[in-house]
Tab-separated table of C-alpha atoms in Angstrom:
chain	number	residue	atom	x	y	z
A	309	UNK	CA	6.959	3.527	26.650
A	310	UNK	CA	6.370	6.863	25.130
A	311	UNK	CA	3.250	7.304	23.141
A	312	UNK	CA	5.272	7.939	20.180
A	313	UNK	CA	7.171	4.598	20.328
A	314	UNK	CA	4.047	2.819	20.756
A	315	UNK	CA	1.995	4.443	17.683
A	316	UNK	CA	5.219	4.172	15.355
A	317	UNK	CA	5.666	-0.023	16.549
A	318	UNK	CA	2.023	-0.100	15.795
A	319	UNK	CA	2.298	0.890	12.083
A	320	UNK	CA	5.315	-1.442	12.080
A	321	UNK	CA	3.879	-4.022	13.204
A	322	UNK	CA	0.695	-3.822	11.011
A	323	UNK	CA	2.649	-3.049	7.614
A	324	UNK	CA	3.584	-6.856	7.381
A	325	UNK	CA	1.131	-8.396	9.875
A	326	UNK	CA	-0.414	-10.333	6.766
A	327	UNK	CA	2.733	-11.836	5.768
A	328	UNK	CA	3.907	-12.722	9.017
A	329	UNK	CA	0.608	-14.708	9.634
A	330	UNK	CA	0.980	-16.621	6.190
A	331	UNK	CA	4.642	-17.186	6.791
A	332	UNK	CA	5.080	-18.623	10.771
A	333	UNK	CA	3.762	-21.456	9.795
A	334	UNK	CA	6.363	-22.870	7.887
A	335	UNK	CA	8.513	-22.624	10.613
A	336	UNK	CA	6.694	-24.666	12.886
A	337	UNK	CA	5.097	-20.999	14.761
A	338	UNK	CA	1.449	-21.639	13.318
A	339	UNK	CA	0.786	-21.284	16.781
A	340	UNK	CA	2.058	-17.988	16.890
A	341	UNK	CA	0.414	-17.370	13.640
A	342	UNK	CA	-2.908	-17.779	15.022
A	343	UNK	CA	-2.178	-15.652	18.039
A	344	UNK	CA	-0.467	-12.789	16.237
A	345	UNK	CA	-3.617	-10.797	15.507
A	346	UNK	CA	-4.351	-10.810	19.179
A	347	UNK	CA	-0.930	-9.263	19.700
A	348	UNK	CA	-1.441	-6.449	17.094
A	349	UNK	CA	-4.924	-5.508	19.250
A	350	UNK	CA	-2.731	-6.096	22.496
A	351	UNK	CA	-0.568	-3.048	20.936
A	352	UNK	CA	-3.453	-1.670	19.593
A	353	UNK	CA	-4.532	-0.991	23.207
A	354	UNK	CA	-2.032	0.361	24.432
A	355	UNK	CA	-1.962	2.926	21.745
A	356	UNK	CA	-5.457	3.240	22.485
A	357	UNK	CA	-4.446	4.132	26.446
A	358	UNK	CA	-2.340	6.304	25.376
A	359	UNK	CA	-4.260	8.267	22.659
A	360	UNK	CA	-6.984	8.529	24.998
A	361	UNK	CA	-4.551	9.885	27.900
A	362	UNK	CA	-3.749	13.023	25.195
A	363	UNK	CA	-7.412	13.048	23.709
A	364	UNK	CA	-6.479	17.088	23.805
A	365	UNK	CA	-3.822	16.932	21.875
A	366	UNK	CA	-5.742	15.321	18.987
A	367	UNK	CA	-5.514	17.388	15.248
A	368	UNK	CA	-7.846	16.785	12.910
A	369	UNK	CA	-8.037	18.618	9.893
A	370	UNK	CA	-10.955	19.272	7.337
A	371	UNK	CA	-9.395	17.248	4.720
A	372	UNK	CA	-9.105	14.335	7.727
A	373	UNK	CA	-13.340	14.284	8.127
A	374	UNK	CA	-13.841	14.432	4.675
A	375	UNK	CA	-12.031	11.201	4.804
A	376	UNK	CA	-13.393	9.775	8.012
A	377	UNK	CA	-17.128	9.788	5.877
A	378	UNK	CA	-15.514	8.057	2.807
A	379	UNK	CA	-14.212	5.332	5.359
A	380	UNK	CA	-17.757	5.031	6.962
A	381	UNK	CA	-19.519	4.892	3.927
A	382	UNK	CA	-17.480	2.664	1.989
A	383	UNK	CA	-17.398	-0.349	4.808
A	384	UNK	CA	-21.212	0.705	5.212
A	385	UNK	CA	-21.603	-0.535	1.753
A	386	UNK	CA	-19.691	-3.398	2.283
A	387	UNK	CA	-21.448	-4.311	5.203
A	388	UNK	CA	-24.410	-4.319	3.656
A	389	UNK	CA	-23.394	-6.727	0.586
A	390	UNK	CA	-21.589	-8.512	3.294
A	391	UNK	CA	-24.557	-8.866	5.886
A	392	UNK	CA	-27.313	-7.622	4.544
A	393	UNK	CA	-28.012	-8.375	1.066
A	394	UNK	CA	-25.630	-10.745	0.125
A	395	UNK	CA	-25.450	-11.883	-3.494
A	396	UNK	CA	-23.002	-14.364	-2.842
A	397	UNK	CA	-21.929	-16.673	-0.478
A	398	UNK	CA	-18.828	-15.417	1.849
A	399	UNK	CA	-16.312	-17.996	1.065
A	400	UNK	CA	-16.445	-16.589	-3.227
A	401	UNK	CA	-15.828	-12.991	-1.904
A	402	UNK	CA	-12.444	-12.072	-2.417
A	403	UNK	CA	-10.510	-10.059	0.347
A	404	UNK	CA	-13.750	-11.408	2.461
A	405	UNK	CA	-13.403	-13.914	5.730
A	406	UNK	CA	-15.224	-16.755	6.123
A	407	UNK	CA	-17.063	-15.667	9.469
A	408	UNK	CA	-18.107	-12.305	10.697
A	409	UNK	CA	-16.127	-12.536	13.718
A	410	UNK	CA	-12.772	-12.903	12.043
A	411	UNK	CA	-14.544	-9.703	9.937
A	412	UNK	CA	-15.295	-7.267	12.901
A	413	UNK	CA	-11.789	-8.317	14.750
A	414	UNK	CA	-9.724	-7.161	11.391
A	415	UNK	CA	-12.437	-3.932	11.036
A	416	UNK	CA	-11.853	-2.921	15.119
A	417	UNK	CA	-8.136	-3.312	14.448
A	418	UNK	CA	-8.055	-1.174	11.111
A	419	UNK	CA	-10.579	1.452	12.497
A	420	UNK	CA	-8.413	1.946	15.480
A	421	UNK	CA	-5.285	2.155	13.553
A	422	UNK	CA	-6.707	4.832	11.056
A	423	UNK	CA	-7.898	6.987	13.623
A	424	UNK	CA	-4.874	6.718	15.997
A	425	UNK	CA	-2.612	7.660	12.929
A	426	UNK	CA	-4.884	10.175	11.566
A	427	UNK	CA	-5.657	12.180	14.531
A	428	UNK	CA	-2.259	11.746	15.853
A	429	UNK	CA	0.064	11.522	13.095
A	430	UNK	CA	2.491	14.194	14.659
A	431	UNK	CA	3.307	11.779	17.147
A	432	UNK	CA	4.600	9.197	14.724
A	433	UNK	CA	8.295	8.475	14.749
A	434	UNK	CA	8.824	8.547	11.265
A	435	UNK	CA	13.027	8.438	11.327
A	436	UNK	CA	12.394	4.765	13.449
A	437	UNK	CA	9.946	3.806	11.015
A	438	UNK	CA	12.585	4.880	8.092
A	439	UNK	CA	15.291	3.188	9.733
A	440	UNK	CA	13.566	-0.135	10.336
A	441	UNK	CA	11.575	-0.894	7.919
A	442	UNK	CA	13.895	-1.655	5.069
A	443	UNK	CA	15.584	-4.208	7.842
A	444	UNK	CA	12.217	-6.052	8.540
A	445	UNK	CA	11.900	-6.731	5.162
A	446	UNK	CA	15.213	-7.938	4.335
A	447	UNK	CA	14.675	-10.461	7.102
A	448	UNK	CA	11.514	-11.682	5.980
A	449	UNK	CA	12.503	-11.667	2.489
A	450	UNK	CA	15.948	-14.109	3.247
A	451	UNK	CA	13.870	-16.201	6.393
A	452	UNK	CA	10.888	-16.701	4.173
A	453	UNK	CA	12.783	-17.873	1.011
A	454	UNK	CA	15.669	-19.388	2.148
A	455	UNK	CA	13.208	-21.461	3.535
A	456	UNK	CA	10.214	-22.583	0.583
A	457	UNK	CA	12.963	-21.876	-1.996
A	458	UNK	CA	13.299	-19.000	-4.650
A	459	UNK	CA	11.483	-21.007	-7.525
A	460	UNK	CA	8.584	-21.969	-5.515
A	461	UNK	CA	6.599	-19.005	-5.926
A	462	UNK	CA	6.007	-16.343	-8.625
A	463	UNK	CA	8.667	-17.716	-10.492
A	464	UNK	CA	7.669	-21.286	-10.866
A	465	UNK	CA	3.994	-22.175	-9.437
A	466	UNK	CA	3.809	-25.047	-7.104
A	467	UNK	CA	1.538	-27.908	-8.814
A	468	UNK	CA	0.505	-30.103	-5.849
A	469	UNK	CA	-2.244	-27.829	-4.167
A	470	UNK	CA	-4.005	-24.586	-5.589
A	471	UNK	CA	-4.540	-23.472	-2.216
A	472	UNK	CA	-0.731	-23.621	-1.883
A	473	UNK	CA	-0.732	-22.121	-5.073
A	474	UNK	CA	-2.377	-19.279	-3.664
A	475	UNK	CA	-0.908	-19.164	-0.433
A	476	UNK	CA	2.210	-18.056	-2.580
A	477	UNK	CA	1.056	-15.736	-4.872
A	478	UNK	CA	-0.664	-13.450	-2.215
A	479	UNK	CA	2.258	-14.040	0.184
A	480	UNK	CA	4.780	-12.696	-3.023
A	481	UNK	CA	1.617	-9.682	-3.418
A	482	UNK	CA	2.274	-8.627	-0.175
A	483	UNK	CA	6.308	-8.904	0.087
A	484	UNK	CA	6.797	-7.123	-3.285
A	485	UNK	CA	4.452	-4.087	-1.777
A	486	UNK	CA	6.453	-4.219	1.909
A	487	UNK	CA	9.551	-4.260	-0.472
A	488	UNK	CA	8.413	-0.703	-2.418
A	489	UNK	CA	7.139	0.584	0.753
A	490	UNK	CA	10.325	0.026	2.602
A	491	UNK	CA	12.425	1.471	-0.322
A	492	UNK	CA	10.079	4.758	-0.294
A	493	UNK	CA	10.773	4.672	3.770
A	494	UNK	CA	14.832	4.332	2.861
A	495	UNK	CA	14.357	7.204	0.184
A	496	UNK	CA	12.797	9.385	2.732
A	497	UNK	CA	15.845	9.066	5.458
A	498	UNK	CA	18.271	6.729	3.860
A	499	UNK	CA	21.334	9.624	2.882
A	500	UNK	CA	20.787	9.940	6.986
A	501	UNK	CA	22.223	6.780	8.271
A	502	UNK	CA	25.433	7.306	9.796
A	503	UNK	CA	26.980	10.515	10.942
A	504	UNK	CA	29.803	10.536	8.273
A	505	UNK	CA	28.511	11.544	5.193
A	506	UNK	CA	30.589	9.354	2.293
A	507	UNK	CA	29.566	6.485	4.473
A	508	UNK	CA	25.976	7.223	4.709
A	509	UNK	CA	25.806	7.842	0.888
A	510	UNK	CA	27.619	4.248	0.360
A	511	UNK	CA	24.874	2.786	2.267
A	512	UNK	CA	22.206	4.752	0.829
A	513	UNK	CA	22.893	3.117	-2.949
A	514	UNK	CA	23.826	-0.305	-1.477
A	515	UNK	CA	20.621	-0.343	0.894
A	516	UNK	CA	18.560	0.895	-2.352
A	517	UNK	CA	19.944	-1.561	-4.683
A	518	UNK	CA	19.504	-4.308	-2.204
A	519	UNK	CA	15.746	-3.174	-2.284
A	520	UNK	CA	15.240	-2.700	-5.859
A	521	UNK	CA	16.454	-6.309	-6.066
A	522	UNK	CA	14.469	-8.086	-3.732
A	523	UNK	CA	11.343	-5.964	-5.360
A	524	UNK	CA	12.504	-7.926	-8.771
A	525	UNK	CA	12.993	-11.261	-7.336
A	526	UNK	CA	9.394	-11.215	-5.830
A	527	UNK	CA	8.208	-11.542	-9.829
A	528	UNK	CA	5.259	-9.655	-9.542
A	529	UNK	CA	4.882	-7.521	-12.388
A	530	UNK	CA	2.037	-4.628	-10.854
A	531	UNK	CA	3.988	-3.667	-7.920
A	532	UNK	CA	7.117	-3.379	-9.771
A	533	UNK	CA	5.363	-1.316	-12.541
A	534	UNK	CA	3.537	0.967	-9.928
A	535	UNK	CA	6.868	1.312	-7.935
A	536	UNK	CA	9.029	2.730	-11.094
A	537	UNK	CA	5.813	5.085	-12.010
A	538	UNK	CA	5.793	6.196	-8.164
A	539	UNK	CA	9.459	6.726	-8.233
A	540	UNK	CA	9.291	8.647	-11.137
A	541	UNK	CA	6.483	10.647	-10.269
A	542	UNK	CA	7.917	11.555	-6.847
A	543	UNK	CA	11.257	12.417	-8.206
A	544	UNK	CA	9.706	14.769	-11.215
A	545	UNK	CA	7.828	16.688	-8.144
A	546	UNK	CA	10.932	16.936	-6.697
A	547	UNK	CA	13.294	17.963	-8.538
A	548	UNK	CA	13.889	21.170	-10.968
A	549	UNK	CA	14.263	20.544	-14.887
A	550	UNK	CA	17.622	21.072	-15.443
A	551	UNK	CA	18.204	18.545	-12.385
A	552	UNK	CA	16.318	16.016	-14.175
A	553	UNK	CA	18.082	16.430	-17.386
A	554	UNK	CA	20.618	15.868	-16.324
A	555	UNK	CA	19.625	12.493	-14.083
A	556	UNK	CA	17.478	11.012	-17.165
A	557	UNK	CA	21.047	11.494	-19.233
A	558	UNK	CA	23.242	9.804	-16.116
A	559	UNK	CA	20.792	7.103	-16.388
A	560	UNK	CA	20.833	6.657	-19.641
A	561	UNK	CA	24.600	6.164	-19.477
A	562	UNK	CA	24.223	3.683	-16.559
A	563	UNK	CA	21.438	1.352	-18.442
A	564	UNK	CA	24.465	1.417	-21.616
A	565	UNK	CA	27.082	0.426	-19.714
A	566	UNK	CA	25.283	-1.983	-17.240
A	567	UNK	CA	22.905	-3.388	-19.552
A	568	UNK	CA	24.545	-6.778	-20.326
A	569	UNK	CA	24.596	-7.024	-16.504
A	570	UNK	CA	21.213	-6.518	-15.646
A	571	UNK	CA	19.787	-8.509	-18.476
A	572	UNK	CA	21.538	-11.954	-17.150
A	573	UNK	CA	20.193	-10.950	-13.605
A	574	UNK	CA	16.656	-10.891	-14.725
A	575	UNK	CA	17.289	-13.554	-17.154
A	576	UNK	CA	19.051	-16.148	-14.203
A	577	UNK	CA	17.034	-14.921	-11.287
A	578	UNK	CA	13.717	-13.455	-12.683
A	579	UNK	CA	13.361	-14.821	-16.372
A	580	UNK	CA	9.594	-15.324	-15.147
A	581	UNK	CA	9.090	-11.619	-14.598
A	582	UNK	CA	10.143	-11.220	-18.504
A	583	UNK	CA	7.322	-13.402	-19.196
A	584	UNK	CA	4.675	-11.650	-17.135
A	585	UNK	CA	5.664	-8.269	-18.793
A	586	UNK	CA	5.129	-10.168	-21.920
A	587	UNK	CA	2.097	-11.458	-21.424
A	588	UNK	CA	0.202	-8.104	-20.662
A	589	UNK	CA	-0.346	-7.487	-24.500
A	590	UNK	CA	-0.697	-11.082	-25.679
A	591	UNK	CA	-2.152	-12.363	-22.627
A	592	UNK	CA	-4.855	-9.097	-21.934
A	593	UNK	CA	-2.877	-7.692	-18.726
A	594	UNK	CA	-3.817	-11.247	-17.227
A	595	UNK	CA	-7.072	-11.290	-17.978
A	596	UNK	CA	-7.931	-7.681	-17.325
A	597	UNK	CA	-8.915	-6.570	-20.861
A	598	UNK	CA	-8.977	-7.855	-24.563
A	599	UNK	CA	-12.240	-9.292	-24.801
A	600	UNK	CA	-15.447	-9.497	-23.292
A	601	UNK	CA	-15.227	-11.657	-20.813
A	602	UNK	CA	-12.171	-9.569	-18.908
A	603	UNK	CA	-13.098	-8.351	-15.670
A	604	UNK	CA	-12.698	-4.807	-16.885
A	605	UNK	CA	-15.571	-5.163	-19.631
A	606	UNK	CA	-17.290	-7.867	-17.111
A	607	UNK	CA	-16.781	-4.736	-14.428
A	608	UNK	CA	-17.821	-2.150	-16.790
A	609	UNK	CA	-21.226	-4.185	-17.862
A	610	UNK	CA	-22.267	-4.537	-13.909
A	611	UNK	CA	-22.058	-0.655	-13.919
A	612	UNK	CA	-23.738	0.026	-16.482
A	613	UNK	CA	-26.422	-1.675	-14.693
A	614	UNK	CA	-26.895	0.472	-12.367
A	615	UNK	CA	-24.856	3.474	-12.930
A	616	UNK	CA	-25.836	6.078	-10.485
A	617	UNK	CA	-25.908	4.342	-7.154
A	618	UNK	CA	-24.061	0.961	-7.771
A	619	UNK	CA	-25.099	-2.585	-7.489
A	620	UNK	CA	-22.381	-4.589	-5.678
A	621	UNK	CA	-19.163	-4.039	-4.372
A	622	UNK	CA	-17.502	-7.373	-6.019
A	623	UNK	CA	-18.625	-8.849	-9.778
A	624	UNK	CA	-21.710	-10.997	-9.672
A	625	UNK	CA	-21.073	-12.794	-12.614
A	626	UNK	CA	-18.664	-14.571	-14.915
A	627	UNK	CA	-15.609	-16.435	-14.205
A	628	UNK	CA	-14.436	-13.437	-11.808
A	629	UNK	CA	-17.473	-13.426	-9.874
A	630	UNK	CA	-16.475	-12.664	-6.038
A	631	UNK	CA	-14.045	-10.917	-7.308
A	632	UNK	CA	-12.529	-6.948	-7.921
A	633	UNK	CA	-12.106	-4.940	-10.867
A	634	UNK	CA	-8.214	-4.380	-10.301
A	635	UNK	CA	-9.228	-1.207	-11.198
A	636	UNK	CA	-9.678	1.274	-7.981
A	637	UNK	CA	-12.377	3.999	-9.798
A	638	UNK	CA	-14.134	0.929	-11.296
A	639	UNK	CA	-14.448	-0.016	-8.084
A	640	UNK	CA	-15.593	2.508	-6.662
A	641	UNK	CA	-18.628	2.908	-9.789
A	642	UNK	CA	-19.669	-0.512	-9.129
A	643	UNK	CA	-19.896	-0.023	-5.364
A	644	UNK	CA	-21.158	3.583	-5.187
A	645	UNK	CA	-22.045	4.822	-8.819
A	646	UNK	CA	-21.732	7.854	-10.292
A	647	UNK	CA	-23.305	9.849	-7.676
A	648	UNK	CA	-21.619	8.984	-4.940
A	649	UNK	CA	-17.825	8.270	-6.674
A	650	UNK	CA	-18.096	11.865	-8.064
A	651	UNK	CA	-18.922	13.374	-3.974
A	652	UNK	CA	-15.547	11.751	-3.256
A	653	UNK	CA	-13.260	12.071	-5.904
A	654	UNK	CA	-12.430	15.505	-4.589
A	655	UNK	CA	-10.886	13.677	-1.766
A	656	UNK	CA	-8.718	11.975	-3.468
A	657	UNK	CA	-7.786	14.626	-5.853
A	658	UNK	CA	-7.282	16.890	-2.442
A	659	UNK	CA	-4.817	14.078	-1.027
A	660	UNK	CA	-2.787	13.987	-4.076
A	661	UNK	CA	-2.027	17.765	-4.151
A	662	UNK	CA	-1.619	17.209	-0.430
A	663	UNK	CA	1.016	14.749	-1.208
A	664	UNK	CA	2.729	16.815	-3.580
A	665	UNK	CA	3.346	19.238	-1.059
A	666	UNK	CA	4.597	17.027	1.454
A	667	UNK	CA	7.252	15.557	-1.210
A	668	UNK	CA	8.355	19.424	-2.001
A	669	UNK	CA	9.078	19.839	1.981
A	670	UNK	CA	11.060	16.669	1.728
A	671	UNK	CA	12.238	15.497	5.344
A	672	UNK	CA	10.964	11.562	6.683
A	673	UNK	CA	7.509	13.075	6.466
A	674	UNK	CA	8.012	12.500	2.969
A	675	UNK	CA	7.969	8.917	2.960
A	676	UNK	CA	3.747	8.800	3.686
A	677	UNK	CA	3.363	10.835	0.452
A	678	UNK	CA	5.378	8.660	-1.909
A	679	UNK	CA	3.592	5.074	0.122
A	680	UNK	CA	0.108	7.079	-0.355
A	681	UNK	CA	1.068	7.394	-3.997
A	682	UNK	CA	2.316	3.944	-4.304
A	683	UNK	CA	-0.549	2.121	-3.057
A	684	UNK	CA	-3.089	4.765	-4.953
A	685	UNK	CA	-1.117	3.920	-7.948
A	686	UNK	CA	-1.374	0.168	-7.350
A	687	UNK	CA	-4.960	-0.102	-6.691
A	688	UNK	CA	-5.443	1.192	-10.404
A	689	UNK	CA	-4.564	-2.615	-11.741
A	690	UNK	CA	-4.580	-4.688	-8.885
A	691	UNK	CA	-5.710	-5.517	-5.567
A	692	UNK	CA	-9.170	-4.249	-3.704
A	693	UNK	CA	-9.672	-0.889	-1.478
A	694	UNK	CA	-11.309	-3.270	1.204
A	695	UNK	CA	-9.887	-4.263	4.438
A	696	UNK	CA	-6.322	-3.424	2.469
A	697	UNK	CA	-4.619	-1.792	5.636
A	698	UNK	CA	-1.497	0.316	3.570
A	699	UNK	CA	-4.360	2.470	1.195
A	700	UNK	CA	-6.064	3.159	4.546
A	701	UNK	CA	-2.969	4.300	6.725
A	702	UNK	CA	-0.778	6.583	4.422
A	703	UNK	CA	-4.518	8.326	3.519
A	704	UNK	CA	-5.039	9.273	6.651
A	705	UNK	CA	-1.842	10.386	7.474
A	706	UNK	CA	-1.814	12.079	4.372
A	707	UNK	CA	-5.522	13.906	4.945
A	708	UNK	CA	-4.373	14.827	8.770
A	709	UNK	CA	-1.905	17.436	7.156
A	710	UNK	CA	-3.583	20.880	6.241
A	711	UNK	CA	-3.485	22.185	2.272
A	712	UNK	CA	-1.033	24.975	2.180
A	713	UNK	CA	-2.703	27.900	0.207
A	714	UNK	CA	-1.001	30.709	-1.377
A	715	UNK	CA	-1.811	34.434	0.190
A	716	UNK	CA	-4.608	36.162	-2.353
A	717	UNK	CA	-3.037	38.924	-4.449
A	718	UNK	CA	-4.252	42.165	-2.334
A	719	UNK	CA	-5.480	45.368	-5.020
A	720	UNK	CA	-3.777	47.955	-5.152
């Protein structure tokens, strides 16, 4: 196996390692379930063997350290609210295991994988990781609901057990991201399928519809949101005015003429999604804002605390105590303050031009920008930065490219 093969298999087989775990058991494979995180260090080593084989051949850029010490220091901080100082028991920490053990296993395994992909990202297939992808998600899209059923969860919750209740909202979470990911991954390489080019452009619009729709059917209303803003973003950065023009009229004549269509899709197959885009005035954006006891105010009152070194890295009181702002700067105030948040947000800032750039070059490349931009955008209403394996991966591959300046303007 070529050391190439072995680091692209790797991402694939992290990218839905969560889901997989949550789903095999349904199946009758919990065995397998509880065995599959020794099978992503298994491949983990031998990326590992091979990475230290062609140590010289290692790149790491300036923009790649700067992110190496915002990894450190943010699971140092954890750590220590973890470990350390803990204001709360383990089992009320969101995103936290129960034991340290099952802690340090996932922090090896994501420590590895950041550095492997970071240092060596120019080893990465990316056309393999285009191509398969969007299949690995179709497959455990149709094995996983064909099997619990398409109204069991997001659409309709299950009553008998809240831990099955939340069993199947994270497992819809993390399908509806591996759904936008994998259409980002088509994007990148999709119009490169087959040979013939009429055919490969067929399959480019059925594979992307096919995505779009399983993204819908999921019924999760931030990764849909931050997948259109993504898409949009990406494509503005891509493309020239009058090409966009034009495209924004196009679409506007397809959303006229389909429109009847595509409301009786959502209405028989996703009327629940209607209802979660409904609620986020009337309901406070599920209990992110409209009064004071939201976890945004609830977040913004624990920073203003302690506002220039942080207090905690999850809320410490209130009904979402244990848990994250949904918000990924608020996080970052309430775990580092002001001092620290501002010493890194040139990172960030520094990855997004970086990803711009990236996009402009297009090629399969391409497809770690728009993921970086998807998750980046995500984390600004849901989810937390910790332990979540996608932010981590497309930032380092993202920070392991070098900023392209433009040549100074020589006097005459």
């Amino acid at each position: 196996m070529k050391f190439s093969t072995a680091l692209t298999l790797l991402l694939l087989f992290l990218l839905p390692g969560t889901f997989l775990i949550v789903t095999l058991p349904y199946y009758g494979l919990a065995w397998l379930s509880s065995i599959i995180v020794y099978l992503k260090m298994f491949l983990l080593m031998t990326c590992i063997y091979f990475a230290i084989k062609y140590q010289h051949r290692a790149s790491i850029s300036k923009t790649f350290k700067y992110f190496l010490l915002f990894y450190i220091v943010y699971h140092l901080f954890a750590f220590k609210d973890i470990f350390v100082s803990p204001a709360m028991p383990h089992y009320l920490m969101a995103d936290v295991p129960l034991t340290s053990l099952e802690l340090y296993r996932d922090f090896f395994i994501q420590t590895s994988s950041v550095l492997l992909v970071g240092m060596y990202r120019r080893y990465i297939n990316f056309k393999l990781l285009a191509k398969i992808t969007p299949l690995v998600v179709f497959v455990l899209f149709f094995a996983y609901y064909s099997k619990v059923g398409f109204t069991t969860y997001g659409i309709v919750d299950v009553e008998e057990s809240s831990a099955i209740r939340e069993e199947g909202y994270v497992v819809s979470f993390t399908l509806a991201r591996f759904f936008a990911i994998a259409f980002f991954c088509h994007l990148a390489f999709g119009k490169n399928l087959f040979r013939d080019r009429e055919l490969s452009e067929m399959a480019y619009i059925f594979i992307s519809l096919c995505l779009a729709i399983g993204l819908i059917l999921t019924i999760k209303r931030g990764p849909i949101l931050s997948f259109l803003f993504t898409y949009l973003y990406c494509y503005f950065i891509k493309t020239d005015k009058s090409r966009l023009a034009v495209s924004v009229f196009i679409s506007a004549i397809v959303i006229f003429l389909f429109g009847n269509f595509l409301l009786d899709f959502v209405e028989a197959n996703a009327s629940g999604l209607v209802e979660r885009f409904l609620s986020i005035s009337s309901g406070g954006g599920s209990g992110r804002f409209g009064d004071s006891n939201s976890v945004y105010d609830v977040s913004l009152r624990q920073i203003a605390e302690s506002p220039l070194f942080g207090s905690y890295f999850r809320i410490l009181s209130g009904s979402f105590r244990g848990g994250y702002p949904h918000n990924f700067f608020l996080e970052m105030l309430m775990t580092f303050g002001i001092v620290i948040t501002c010493a890194f947000v040139p990172l960030f800032w520094r990855g997004i031009k970086l990803a711009n750039q990236i996009l402009k070059s297009g090629g399969c490349q391409a497809l770690s920008a728009m993921c970086f931009i998807y998750i980046f955008c995500a984390l600004m209403t849901s989810s937390s930065v910790f332990l979540k394996l996608e932010f981590w991966l497309f930032l380092s591959i993202v920070c392991s490219y070098k900023l392209n300046r433009k040549p100074k303007k020589w006097r005459r």
